[in-house]
Coordinates of C-alpha atoms in Angstrom, one line a residue:
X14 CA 75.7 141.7 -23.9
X15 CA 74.1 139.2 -26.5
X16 CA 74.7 140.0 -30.3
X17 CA 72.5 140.9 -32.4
X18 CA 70.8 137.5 -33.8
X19 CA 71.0 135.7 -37.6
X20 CA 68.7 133.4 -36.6
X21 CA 66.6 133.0 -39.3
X22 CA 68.2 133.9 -42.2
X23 CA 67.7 131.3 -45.3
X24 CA 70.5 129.9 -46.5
X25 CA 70.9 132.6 -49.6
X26 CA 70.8 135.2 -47.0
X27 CA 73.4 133.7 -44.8
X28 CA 76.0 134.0 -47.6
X29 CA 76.3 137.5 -46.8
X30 CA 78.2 136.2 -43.8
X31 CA 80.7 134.7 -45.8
X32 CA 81.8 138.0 -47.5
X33 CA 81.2 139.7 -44.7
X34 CA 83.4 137.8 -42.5
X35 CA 86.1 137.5 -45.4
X36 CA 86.1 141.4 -44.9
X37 CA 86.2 141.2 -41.4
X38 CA 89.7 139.4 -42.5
X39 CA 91.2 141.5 -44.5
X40 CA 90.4 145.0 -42.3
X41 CA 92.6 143.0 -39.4
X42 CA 95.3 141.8 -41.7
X43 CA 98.7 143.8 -41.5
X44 CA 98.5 144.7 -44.8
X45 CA 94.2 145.2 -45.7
X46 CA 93.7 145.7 -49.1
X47 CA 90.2 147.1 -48.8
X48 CA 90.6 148.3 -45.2
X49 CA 86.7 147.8 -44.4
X50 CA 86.4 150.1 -41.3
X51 CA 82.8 148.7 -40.9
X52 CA 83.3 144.9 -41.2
X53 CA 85.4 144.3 -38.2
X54 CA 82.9 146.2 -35.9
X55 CA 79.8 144.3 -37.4
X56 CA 81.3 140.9 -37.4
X57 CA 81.9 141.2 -34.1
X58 CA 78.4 142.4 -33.7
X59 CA 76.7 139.7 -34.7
X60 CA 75.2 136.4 -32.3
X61 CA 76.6 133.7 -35.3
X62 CA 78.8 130.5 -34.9
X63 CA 81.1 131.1 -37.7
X64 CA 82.3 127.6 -37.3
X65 CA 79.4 127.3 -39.8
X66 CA 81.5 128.6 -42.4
X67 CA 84.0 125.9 -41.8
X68 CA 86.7 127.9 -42.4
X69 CA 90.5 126.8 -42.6
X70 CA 93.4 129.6 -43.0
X71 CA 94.3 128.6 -46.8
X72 CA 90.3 129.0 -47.6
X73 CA 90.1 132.0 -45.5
X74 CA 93.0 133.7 -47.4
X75 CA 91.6 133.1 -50.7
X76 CA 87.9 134.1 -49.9
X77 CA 89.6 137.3 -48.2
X78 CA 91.3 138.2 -51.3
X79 CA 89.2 137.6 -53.6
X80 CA 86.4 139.5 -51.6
X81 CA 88.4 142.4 -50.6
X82 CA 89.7 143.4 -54.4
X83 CA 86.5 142.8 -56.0
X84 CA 85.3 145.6 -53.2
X85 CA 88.0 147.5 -54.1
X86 CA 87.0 147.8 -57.6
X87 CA 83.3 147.6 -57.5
X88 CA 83.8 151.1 -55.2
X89 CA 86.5 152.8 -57.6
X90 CA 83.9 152.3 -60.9
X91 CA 81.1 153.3 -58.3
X92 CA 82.9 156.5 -57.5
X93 CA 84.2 157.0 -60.7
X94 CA 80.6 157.4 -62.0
X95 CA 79.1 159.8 -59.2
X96 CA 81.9 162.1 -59.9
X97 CA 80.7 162.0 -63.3
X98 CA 76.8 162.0 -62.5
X99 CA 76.7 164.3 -59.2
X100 CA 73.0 163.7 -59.0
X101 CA 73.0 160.0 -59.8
X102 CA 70.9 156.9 -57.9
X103 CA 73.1 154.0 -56.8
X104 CA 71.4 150.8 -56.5
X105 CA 73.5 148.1 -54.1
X106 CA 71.5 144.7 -55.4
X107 CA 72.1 141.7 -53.4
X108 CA 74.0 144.2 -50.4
X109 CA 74.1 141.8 -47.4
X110 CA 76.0 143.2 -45.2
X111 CA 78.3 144.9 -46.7
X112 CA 79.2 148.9 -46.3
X113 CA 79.4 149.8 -49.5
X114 CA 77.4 153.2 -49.3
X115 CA 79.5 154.4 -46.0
X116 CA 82.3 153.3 -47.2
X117 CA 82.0 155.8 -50.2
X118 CA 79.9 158.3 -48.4
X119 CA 78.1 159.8 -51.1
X120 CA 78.2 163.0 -52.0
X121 CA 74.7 165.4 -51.8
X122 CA 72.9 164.9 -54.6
X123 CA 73.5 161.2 -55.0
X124 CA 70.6 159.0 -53.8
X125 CA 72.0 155.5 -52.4
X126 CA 69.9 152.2 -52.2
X127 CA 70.9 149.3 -50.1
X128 CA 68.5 146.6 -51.2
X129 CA 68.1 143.1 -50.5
X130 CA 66.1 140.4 -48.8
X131 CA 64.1 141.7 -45.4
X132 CA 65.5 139.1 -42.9
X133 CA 69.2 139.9 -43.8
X134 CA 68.0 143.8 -44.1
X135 CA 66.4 143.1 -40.5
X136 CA 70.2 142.0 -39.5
X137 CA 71.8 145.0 -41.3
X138 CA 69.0 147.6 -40.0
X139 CA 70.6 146.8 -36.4
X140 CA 74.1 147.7 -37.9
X141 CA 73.7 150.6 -39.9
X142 CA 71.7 153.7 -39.8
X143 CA 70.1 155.3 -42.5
X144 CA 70.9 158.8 -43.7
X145 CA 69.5 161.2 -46.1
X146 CA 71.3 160.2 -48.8
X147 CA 72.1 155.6 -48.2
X148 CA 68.2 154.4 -48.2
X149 CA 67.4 150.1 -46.9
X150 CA 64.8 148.5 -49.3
X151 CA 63.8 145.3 -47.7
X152 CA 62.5 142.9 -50.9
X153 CA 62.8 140.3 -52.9
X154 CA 64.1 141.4 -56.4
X155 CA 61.9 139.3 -58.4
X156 CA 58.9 141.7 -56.9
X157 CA 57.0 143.9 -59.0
X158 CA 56.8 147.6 -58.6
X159 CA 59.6 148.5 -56.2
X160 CA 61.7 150.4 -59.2
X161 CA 58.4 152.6 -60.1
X162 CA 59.5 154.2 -56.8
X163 CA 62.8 154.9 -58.0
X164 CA 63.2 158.3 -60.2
X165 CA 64.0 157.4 -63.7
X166 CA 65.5 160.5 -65.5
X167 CA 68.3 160.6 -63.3
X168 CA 71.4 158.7 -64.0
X169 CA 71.9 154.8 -62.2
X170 CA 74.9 152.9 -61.3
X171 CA 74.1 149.1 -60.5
X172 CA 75.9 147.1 -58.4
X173 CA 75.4 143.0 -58.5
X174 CA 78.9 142.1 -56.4
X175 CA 78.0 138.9 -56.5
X176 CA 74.1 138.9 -56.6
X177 CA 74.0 136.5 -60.3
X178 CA 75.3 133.2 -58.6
X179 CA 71.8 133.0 -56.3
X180 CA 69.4 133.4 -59.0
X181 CA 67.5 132.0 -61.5
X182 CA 68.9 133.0 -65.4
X183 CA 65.4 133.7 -66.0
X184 CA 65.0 135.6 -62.9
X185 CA 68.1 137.8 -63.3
X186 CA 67.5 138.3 -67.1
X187 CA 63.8 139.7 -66.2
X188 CA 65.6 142.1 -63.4
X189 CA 68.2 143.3 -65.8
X190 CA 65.4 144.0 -68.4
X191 CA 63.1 145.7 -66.0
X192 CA 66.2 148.3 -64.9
X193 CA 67.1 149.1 -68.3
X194 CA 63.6 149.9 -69.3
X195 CA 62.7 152.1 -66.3
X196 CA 66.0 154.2 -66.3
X197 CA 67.0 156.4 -69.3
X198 CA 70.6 155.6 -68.5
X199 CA 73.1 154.3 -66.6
X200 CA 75.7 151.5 -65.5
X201 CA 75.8 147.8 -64.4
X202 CA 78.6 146.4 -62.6
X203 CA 78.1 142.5 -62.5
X204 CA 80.6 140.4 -61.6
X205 CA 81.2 137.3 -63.9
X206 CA 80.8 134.1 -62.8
X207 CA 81.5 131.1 -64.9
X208 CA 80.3 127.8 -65.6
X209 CA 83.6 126.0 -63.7
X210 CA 82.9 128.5 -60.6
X211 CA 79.2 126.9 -60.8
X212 CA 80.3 123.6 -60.8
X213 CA 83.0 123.7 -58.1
X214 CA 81.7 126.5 -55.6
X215 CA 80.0 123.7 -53.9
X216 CA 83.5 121.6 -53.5
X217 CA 85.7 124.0 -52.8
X218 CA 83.9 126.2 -50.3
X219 CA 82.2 123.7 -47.5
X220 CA 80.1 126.7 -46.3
X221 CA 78.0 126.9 -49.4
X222 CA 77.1 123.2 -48.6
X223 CA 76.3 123.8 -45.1
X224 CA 74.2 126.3 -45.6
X225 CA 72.2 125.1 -47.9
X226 CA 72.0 127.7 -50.7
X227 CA 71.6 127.1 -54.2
X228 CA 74.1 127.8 -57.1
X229 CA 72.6 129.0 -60.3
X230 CA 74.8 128.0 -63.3
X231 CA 77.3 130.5 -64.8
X232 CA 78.2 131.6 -68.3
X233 CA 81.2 131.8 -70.1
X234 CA 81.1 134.8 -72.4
X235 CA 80.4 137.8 -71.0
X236 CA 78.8 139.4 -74.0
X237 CA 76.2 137.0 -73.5
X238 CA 74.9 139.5 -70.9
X239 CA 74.5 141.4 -74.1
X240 CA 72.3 139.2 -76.0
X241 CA 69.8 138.6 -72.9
X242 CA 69.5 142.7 -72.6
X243 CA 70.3 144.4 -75.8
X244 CA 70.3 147.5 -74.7
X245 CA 73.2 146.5 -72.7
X246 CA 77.4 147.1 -73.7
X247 CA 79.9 146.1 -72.6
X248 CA 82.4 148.5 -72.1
X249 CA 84.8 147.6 -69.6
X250 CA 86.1 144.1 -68.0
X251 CA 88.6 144.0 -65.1
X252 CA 90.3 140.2 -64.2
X253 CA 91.3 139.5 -60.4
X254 CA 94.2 138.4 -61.7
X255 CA 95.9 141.2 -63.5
X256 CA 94.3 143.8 -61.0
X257 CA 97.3 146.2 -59.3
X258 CA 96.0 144.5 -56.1
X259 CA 97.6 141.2 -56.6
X260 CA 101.0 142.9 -55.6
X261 CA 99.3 142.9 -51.7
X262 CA 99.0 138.7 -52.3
X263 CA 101.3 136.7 -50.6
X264 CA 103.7 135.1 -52.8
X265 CA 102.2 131.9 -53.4
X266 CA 98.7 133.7 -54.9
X267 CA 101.2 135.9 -56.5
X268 CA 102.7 133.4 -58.7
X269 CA 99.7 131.4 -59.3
X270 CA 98.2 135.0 -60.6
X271 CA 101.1 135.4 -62.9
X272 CA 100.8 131.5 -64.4
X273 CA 97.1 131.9 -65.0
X274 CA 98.2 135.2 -67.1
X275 CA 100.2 133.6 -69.5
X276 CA 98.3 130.6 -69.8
X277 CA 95.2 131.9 -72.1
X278 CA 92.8 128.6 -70.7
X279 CA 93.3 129.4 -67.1
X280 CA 93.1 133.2 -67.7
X281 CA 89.8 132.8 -69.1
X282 CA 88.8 131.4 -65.6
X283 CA 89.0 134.3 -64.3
X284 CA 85.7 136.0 -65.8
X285 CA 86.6 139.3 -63.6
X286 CA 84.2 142.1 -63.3
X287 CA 82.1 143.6 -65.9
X288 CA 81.1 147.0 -66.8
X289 CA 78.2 147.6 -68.5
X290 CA 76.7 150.7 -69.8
X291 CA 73.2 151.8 -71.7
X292 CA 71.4 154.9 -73.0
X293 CA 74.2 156.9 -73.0
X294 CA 75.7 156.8 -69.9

């Protein structure tokens, strides 16, 4: 039976494939660290040489990782705020493929938006069903009029796993703008991504090469997410490297975790994920 096809997809949608695939990993692994019940299932789904990604084990292991415990945290703040805002909106930016919403299952109440480009939400449609409560909006972010749609006096949580690397400053500046003026309040979850990770994404991970996409450059400080949207604080930051996860690495990332900890330049490397809060939240 023929999988369903990627054909298609531009090379900033076809990046969805990499985390997707480095979930895939980690749900087969002997010890998962996310445990992705969906990933496995889809990957296998899916009509796409993943030769593409030019994959070798130690790249694979790292990409798995650092994948699966960014998931792992993104979905514990995610969950922490709908048990605090019962009738919140959740807004998935940049989703790919990932499972996210069913993984979580929200609750009643809780209105859940997968959103992203509509080729790759073409590919995901054909993996995932819709429910009453984890919505697909097929767009490009940069679009006008898509969050007038969207109720505004109801609490939001944002998630960006990943969604600032393929976009313009200007463009992502604009989109963080445009959320915090339409909802009264809510959260941001962004994870950081630094000027280094700009500069050597291309080098050390061939599949960003050969598939074309581009990199936008990172920043350093993440209060600087502050001064592009004022209304934005930060409140909470949370580094791969001292996350309670790193105790599932094997022993080689767990030593180079612990060396980057005491060593404040390589620490800062390791932007982590950000927290952000405004009006109130």
């Amino acid at each position: 039976m023929p999988g369903i096809s990627t054909a298609g997809l531009s090379g900033i949608e076809e990046t969805s494939l990499i985390t997707l695939h480095a979930r895939a990993l980690d749900a087969r692994s002997d010890d998962p660290i996310l445990g992705d019940p969906y990933a496995e299932k889809a990957a296998q789904a899916l009509d796409y040489d993943w030769r593409r990604l030019q994959p070798t084990p130690r790249l694979e292991e790292k990409e798995r990782l650092n994948v699966s415990i960014r998931a792992v945290h993104f979905d514990r703040w995610v969950r922490r705020f709908i048990a605090r805002h019962p009738d919140a909106v959740v807004l998935d930016l940049g989703c790919g493929l990932d499972s996210r919403g069913y993984r979580i299952d929200p609750p009643p109440g809780v209105d859940w938006y997968d959103v992203d480009l509509p080729a790759i939400m073409a590919v995901r449609a054909k993996l995932y069903d819709e429910t009453d409560r984890v919505h697909a909006l097929a767009l490009s972010l940069d679009e006008d009029g898509w969050l007038e749609a969207l109720p505004a006096d109801r609490p939001v949580v944002v998630v960006m796993d990943g969604l600032y690397p393929w976009m313009t400053r200007p463009t992502f500046v604009r989109l963080l703008r445009r959320i915090t003026a339409h909802f009264e309040r809510g959260e941001i979850l962004l994870l950081g991504f630094s000027k280094l990770s700009s500069r050597m994404m291309r080098r050390v991970v061939p599949a960003i090469r050969t598939i074309g996409a581009p990199v936008n450059e990172g920043f350093d400080d993440p209060h600087d997410v502050e001064r592009w949207n004022s209304d934005l604080r930060l409140v909470e930051r949370q580094r791969l490297i001292t996350s309670p996860e790193v105790a599932k690495m094997p022993r080689g990332e767990r030593i180079r975790c612990g060396i980057m900890r005491v060593i404040p330049g390589m620490a800062r490397l390791d932007k982590g994920l950000l927290r952000f809060t405004f009006g109130g939240a």
